[in-house]
Tab-separated table of C-alpha atoms and ligand atoms in Angstrom:
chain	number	residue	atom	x	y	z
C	838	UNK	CA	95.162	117.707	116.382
C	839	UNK	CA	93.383	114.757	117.986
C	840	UNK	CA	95.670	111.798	116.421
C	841	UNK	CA	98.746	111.730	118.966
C	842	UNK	CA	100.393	108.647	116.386
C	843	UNK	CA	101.441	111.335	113.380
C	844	UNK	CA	103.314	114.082	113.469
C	845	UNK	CA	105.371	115.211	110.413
C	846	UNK	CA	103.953	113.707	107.208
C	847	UNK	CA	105.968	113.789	103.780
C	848	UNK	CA	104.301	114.507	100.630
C	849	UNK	CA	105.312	112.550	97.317
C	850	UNK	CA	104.299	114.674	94.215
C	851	UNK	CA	103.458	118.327	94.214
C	852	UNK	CA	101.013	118.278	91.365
C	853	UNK	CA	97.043	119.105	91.489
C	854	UNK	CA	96.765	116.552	94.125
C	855	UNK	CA	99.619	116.779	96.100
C	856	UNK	CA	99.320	120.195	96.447
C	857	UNK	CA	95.960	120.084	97.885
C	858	UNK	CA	96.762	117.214	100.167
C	859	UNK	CA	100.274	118.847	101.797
C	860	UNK	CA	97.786	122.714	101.932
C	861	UNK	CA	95.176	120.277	104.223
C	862	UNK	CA	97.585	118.712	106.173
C	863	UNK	CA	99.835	121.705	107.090
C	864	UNK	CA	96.357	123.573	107.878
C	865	UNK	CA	95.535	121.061	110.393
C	866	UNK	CA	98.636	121.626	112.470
C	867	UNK	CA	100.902	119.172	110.763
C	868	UNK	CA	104.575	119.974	109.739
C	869	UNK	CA	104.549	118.377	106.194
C	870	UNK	CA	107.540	117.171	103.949
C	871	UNK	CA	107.241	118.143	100.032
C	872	UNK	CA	109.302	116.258	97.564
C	873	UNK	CA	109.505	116.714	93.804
C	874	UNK	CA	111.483	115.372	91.304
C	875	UNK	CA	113.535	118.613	90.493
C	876	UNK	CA	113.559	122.157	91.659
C	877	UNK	CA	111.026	123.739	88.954
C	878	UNK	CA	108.426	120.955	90.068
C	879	UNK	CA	109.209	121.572	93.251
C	880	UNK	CA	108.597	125.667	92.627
C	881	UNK	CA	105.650	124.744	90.924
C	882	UNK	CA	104.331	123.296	93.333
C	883	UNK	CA	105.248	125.797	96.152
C	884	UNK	CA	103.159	128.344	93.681
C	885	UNK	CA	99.860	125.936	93.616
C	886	UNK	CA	99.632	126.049	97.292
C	887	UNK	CA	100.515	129.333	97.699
C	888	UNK	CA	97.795	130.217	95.289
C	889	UNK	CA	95.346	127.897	96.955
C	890	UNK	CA	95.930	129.665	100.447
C	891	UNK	CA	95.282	132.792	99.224
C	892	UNK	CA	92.145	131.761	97.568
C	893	UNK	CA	91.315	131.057	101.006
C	894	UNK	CA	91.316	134.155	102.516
C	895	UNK	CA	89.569	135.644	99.753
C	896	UNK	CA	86.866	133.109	100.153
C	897	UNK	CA	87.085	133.791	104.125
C	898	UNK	CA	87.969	130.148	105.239
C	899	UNK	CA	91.371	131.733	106.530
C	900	UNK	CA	93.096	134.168	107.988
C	901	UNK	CA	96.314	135.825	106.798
C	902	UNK	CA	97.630	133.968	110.428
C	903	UNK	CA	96.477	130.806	109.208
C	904	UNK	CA	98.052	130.808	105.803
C	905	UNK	CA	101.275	132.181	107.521
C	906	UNK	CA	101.391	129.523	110.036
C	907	UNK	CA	100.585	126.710	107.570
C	908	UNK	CA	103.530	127.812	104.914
C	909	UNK	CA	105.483	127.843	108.086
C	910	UNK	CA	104.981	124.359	108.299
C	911	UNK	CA	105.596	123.269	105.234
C	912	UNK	CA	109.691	122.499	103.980
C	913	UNK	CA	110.112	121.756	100.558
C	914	UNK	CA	112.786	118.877	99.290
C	915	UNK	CA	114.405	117.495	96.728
C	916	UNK	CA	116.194	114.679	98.722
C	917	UNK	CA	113.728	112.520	100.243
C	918	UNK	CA	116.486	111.737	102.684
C	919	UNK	CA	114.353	114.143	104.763
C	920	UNK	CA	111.081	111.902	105.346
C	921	UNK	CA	113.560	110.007	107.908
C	922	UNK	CA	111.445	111.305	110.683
C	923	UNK	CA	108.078	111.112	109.190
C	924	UNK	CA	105.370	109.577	110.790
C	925	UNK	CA	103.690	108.801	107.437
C	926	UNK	CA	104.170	109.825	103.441
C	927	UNK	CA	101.627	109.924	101.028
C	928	UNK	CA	102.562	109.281	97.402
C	929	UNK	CA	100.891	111.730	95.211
C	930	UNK	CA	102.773	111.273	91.652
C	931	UNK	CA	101.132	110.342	88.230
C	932	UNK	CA	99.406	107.193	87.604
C	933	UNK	CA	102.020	104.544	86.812
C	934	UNK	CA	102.588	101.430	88.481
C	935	UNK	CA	106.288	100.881	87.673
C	936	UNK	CA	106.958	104.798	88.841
C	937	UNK	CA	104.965	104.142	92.499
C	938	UNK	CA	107.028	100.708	92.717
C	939	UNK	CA	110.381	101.992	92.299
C	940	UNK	CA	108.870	105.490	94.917
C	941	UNK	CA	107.583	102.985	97.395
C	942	UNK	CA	110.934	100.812	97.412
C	943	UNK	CA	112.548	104.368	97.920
C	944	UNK	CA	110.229	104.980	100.656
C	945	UNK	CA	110.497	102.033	102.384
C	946	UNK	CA	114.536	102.198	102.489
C	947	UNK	CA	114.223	105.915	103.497
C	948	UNK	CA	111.578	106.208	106.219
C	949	UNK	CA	111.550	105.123	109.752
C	950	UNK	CA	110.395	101.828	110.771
C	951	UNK	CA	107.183	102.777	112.256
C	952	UNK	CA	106.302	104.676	109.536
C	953	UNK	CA	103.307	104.366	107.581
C	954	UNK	CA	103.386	104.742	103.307
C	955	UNK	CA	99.920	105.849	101.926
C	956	UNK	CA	99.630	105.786	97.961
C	957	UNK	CA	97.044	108.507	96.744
C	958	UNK	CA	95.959	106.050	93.678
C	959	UNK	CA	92.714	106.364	91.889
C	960	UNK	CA	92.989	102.919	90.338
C	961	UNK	CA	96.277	100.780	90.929
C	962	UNK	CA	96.107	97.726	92.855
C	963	UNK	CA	97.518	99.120	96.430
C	964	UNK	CA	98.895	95.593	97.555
C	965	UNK	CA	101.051	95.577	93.988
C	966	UNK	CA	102.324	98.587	95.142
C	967	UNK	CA	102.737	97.544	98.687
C	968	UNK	CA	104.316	94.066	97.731
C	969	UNK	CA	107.669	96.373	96.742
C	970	UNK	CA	108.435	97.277	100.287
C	971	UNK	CA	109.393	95.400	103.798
C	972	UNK	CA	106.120	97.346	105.483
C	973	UNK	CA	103.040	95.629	103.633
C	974	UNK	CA	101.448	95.738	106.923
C	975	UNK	CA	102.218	99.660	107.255
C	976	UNK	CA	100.871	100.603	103.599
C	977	UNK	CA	97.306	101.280	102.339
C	978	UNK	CA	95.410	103.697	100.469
C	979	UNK	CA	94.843	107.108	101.222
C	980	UNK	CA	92.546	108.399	98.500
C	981	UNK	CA	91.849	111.876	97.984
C	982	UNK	CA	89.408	114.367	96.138
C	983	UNK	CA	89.894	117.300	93.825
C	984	UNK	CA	89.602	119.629	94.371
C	985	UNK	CA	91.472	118.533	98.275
C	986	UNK	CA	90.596	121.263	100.135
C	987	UNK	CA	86.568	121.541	99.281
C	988	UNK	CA	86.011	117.653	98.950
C	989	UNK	CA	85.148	116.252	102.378
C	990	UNK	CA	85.576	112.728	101.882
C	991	UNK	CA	88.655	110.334	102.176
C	992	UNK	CA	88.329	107.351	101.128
C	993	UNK	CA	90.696	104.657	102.961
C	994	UNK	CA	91.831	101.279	101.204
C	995	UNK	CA	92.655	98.785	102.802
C	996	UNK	CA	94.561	95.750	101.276
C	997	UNK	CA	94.181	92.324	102.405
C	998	UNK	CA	98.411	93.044	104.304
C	999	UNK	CA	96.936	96.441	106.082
C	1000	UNK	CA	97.469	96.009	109.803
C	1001	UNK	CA	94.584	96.996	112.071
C	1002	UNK	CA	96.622	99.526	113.757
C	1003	UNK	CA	97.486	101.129	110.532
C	1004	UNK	CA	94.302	101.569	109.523
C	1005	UNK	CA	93.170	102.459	113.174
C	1006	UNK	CA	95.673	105.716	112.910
C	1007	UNK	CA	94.800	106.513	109.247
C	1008	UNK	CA	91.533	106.553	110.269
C	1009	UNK	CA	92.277	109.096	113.200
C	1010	UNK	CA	94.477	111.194	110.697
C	1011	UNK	CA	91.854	111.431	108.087
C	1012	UNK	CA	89.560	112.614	110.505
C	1013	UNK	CA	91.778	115.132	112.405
C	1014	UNK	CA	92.187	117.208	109.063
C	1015	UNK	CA	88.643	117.835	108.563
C	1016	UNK	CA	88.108	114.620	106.408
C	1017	UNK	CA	85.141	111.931	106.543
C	1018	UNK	CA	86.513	108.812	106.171
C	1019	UNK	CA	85.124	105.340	104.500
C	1020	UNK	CA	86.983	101.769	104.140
C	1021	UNK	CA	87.217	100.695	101.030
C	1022	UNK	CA	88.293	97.583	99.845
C	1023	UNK	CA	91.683	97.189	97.407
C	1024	UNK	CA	89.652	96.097	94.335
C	1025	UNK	CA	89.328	98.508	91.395
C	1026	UNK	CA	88.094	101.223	91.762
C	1027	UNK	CA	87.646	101.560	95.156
C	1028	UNK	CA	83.944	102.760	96.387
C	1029	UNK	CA	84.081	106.133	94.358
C	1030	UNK	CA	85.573	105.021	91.017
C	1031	UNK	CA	83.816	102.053	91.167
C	1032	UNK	CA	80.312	103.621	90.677
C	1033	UNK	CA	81.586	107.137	89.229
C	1034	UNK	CA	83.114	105.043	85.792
C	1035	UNK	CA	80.338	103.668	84.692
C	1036	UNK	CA	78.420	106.784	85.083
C	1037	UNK	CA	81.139	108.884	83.597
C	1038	UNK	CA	81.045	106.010	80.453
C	1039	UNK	CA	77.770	105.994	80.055
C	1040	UNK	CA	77.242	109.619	79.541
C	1041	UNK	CA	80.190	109.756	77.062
C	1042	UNK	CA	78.590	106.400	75.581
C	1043	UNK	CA	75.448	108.827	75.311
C	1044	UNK	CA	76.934	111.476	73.615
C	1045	UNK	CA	79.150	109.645	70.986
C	1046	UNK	CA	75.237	107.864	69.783
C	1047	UNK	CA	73.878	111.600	69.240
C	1048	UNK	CA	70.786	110.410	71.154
C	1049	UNK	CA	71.521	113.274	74.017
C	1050	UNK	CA	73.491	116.308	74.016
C	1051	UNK	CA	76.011	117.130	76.660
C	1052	UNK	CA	74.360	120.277	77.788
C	1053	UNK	CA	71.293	117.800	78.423
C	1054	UNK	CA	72.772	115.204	79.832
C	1055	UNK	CA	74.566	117.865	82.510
C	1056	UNK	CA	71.352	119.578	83.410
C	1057	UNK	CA	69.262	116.622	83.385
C	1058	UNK	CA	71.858	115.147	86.226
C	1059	UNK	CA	72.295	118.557	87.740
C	1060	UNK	CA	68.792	119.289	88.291
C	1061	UNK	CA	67.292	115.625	88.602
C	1062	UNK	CA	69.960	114.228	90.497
C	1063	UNK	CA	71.379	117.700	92.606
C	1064	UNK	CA	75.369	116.940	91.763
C	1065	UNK	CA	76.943	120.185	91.443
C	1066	UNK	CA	78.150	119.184	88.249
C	1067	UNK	CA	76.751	117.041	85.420
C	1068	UNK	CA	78.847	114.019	84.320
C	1069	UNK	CA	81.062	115.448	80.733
C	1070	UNK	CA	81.201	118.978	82.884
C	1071	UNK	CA	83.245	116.761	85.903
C	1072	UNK	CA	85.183	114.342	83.547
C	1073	UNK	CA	86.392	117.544	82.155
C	1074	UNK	CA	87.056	118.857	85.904
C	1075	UNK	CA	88.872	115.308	86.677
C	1076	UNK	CA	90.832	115.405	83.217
C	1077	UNK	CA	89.718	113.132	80.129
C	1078	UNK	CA	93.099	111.975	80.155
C	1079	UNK	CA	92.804	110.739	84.212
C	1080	UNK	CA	89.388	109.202	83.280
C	1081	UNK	CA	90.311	107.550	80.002
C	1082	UNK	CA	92.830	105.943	82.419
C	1083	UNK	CA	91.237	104.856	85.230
C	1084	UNK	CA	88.625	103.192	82.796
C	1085	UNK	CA	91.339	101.651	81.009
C	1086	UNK	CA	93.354	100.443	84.378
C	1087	UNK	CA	89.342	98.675	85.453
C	1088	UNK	CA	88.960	96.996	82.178
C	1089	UNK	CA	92.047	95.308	82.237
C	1090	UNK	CA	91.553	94.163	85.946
C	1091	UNK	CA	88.048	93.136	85.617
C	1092	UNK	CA	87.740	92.208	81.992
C	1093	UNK	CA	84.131	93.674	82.213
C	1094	UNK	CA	82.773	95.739	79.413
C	1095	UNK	CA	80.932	98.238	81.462
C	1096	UNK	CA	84.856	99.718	82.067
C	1097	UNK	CA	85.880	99.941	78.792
C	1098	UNK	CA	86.862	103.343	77.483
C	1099	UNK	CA	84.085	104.632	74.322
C	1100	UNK	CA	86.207	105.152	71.242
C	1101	UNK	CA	84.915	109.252	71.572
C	1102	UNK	CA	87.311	109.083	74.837
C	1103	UNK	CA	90.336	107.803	73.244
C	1104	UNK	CA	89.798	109.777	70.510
C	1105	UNK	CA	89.238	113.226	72.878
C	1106	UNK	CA	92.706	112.231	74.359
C	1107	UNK	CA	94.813	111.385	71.309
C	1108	UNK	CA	93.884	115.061	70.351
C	1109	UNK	CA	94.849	116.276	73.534
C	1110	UNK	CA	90.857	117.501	74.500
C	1111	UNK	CA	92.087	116.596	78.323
C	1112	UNK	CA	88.772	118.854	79.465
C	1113	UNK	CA	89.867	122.161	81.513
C	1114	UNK	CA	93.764	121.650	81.863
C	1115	UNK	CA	94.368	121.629	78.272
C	1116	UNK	CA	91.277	124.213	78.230
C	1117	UNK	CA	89.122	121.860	75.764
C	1118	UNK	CA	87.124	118.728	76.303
C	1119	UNK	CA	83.702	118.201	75.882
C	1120	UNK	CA	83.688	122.112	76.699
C	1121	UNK	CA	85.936	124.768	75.765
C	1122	UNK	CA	87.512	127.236	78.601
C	1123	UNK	CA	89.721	129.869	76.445
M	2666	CAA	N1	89.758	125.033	97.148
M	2666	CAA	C1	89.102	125.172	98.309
M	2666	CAA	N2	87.771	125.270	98.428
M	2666	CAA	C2	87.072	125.310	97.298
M	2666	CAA	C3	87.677	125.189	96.027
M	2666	CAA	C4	89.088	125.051	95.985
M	2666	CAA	N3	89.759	124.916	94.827
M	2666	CAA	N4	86.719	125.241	95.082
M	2666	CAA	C5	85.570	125.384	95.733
M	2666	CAA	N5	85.770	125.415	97.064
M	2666	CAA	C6	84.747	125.494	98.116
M	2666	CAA	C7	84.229	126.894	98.313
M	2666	CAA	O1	84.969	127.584	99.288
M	2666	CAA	C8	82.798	126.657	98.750
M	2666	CAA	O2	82.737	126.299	100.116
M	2666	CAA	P1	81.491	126.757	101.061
M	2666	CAA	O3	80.272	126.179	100.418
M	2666	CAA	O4	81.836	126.179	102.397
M	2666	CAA	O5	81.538	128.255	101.023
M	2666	CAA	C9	82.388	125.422	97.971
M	2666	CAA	O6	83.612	124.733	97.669
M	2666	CAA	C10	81.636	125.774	96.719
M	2666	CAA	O7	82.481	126.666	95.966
M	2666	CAA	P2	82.003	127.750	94.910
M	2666	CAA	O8	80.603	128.184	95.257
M	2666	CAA	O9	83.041	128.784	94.734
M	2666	CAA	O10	82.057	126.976	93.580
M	2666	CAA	P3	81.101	125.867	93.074
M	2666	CAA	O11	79.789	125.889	93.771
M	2666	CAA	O12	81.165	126.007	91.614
M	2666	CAA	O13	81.861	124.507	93.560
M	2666	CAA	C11	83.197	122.623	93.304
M	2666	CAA	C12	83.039	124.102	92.985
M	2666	CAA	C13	83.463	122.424	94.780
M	2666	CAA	C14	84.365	122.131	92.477
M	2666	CAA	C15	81.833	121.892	92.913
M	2666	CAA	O14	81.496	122.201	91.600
M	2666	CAA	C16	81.926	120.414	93.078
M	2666	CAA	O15	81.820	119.886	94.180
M	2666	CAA	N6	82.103	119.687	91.941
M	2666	CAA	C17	82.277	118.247	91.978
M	2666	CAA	C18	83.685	117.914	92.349
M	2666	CAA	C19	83.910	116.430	92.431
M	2666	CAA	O16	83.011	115.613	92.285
M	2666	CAA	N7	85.153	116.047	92.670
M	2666	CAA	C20	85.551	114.654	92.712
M	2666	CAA	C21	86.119	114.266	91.393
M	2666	CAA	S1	86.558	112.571	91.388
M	2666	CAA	C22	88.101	112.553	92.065
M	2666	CAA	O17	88.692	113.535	92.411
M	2666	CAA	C23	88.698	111.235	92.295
M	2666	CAA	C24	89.240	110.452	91.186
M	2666	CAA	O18	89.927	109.497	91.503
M	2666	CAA	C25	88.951	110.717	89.782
């Protein structure tokens, strides 16, 4: 562990993401903080990492040393009373502006001075969230991908409050648990989103014409472009639901077509076709 600034970091959220982000951090030597919002979250939660660390030694990336020493690490917590002495906390709950406000006011009340508050938003603006706390200096964007521990990059946003040190030390974290990191700017979107909505949209846009077929449209970006999956195969992976959010969130900011969700979307969602957590979107998984 190479970043001498961060020590214990707490973990808001112990969903999909969450999960993934508190396994990563414990694995690089970190004693991590896990708060949910009651205790069968919070067992839930326990279970996804514990599942994920085993997957690991099956697919030889760990020992059974490694996973022991990394559940050592981790304390899970209903009260987040205990992120006093964390150096950092990284939000990780659902997508909702008013929910990260009133976390983030928590936060800021709860935590040590020093410490930094990282939101792990795929869309919000991060200075909204920020503007709720005495720290905007200390808060930016710490944006992860599923799934956490196979996705390499980290993408770091920066609002126009960050502090240099801040971001100097996020940097330095993100790298020290295996990450590669990239600024990106607080506008919607970020670098990833920015570019993977459109592409997402226009494949859905595709298929809702009947000019392609989804099986097409996968294979032809599979084996033209070399993603490991084709567009409708990751919306799926990400959650039609997520997407159909996102796209919504970058309309409203930008006012620009090119974001706006396809009535096939909205229509996949009201019928609860959320891709493979509700085992059907534009595929079935039963
Ligand atoms: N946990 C840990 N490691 C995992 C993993 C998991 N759940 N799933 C796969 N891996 C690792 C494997 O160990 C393997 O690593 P090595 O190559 O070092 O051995 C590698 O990933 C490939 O795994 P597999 O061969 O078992 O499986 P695969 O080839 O089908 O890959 C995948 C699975 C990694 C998910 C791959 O299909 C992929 O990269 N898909 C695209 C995922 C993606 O784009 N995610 C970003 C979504 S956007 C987002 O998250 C942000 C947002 O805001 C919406």
């Amino acid at each position: 562990m190479d970043n001498l600034n961060i020590k214990k970091v707490g973990v808001v959220g112990c969903g999909l993401m969450g999960s993934g982000i508190a396994e990563v951090v414990a694995a690089a030597g970190y004693d991590v903080v896990v708060l949910e919002a009651d205790s069968e979250l919070l067992d839930k939660g326990n279970k996804l990492i514990d599942g994920s660390l085993a997957m690991s030694v099956r697919r030889g990336k760990m020992t059974e040393a490694d996973i022991t020493a990394s559940k050592g690490r981790i304390k899970y917590t209903l009260n987040m009373a205990d992120f006093r002495d964390c150096d950092l906390v990284i939000e990780a709950v659902t997508e909702n502006m008013e929910l990260k406000k009133k976390i983030f006011n928590e936060l800021d009340q709860a935590c040590k001075d020093g410490a930094i508050l990282a939101t792990n938003t795929s869309c919000l603006s991060i200075i909204d969230i920020a503007s709720v706390t005495g720290r905007m200096d200390r808060v930016l964007g710490l944006h992860f991908f599923n799934p956490v521990p196979a996705m390499k990059l980290l993408e770091i946003v920066r609002t126009i409050a960050t502090g240099e040190a801040t971001l100097e030390t996020a940097k330095a974290f993100g790298q020290s648990i295996g990450k590669t990191v990239v600024i990106a700017p607080d506008i919607p979107g970020f670098i990833v989103n920015r570019l993977l909505m459109p592409f997402f949209l226009e494949a859905i846009r595709l298929v809702e014409s009947g000019q392609a077929s989804k099986e097409d449209i996968d294979r032809a970006v599979m084996l033209g472009l070399n993603h490991p999956m084709g567009p409708l195969k990751l919306a799926d992976f990400v959650g039609l639901d997520t997407a159909c959010f996102i796209s919504e969130a970058m309309y409203k900011e930008m006012s620009d077509t090119r974001f706006a969700p396809p009535v096939l979307l909205k229509k996949m969602v009201a019928a609860r076709r959320y891709g493979r957590k509700t085992k059907r979107g534009f595929y079935d998984y039963g």
